[in-house]
mmCIF file of C-alpha atoms in Angstrom:
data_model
loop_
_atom_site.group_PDB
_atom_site.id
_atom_site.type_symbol
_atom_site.label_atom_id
_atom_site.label_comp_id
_atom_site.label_asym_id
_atom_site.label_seq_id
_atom_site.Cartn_x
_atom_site.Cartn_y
_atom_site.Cartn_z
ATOM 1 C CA UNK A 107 184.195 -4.122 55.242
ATOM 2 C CA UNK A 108 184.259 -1.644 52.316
ATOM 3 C CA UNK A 109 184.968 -4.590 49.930
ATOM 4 C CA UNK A 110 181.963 -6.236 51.214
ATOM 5 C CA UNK A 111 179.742 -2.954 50.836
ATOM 6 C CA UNK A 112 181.356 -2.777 47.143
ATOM 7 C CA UNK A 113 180.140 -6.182 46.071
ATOM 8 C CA UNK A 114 176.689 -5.506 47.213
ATOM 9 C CA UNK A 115 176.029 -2.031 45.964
ATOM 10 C CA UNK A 116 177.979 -2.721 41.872
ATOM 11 C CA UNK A 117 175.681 -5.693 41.239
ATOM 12 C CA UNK A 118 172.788 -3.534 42.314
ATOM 13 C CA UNK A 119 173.862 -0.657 39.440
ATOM 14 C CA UNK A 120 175.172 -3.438 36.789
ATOM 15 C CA UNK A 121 172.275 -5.258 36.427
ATOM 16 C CA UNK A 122 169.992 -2.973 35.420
ATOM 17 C CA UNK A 123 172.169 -1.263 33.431
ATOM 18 C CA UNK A 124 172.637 -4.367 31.357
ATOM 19 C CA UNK A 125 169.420 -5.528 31.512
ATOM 20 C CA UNK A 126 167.551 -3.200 28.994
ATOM 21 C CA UNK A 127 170.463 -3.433 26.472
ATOM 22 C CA UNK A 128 170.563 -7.196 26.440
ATOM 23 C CA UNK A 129 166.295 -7.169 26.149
ATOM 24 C CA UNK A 130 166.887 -4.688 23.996
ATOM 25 C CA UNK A 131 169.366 -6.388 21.594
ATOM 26 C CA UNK A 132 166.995 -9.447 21.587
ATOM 27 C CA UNK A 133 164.214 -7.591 20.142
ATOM 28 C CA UNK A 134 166.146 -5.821 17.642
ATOM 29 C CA UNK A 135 167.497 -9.736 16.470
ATOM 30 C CA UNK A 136 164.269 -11.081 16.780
ATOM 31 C CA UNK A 137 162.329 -7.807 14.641
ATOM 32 C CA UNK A 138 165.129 -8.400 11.805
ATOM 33 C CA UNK A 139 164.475 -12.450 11.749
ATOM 34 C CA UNK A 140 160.689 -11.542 11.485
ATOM 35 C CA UNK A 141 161.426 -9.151 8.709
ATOM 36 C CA UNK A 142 163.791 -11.156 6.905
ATOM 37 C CA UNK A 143 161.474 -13.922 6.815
ATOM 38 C CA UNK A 144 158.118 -12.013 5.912
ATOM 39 C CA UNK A 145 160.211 -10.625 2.971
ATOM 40 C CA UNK A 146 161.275 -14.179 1.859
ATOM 41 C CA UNK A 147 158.015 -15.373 1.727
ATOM 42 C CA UNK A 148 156.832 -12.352 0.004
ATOM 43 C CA UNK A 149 159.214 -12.353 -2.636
ATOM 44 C CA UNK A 150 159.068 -16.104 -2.553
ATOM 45 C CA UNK A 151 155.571 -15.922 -3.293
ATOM 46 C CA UNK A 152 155.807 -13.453 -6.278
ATOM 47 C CA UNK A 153 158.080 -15.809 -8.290
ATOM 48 C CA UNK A 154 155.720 -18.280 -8.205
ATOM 49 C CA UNK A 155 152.665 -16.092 -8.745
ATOM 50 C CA UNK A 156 154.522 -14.512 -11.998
ATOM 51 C CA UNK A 157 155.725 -18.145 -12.805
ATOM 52 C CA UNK A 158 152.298 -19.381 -12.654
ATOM 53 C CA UNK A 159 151.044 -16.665 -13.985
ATOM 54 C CA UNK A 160 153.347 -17.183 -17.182
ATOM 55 C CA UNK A 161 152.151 -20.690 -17.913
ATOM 56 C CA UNK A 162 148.420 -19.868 -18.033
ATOM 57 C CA UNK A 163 149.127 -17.126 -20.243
ATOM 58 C CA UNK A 164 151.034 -19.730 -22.261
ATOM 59 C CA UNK A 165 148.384 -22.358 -22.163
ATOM 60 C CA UNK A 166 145.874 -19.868 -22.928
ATOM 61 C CA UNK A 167 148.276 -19.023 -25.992
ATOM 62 C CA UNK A 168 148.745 -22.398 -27.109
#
């Protein structure tokens, strides 16, 4: 009887205990992919802006 009462009433606490942190821990993954990736493409971007910014300074030259 008390074992019963035990496995009814520590799934009840436990689960939304771990809930939050597991939600939690998925947005914090997913915010640092996002941020990762914007910054990639940014400085992705800027190489090729400088690199194309080079050559018509060089055709421009020539």
């Amino acid at each position: 009887m008390i074992s019963s009462s035990l496995c009814e009433i520590i799934p009840r606490i436990g689960i939304p205990f771990f809930l939050p942190l597991v939600s939690l821990t998925i947005s914090v993954i997913v915010d640092c992919v996002l941020l990762i990736a914007f910054f990639y493409t940014f400085v992705y971007g800027l190489k090729y802006y400088f690199l194309f910014l080079h050559c018509d300074f060089y055709f421009i030259k020539n």
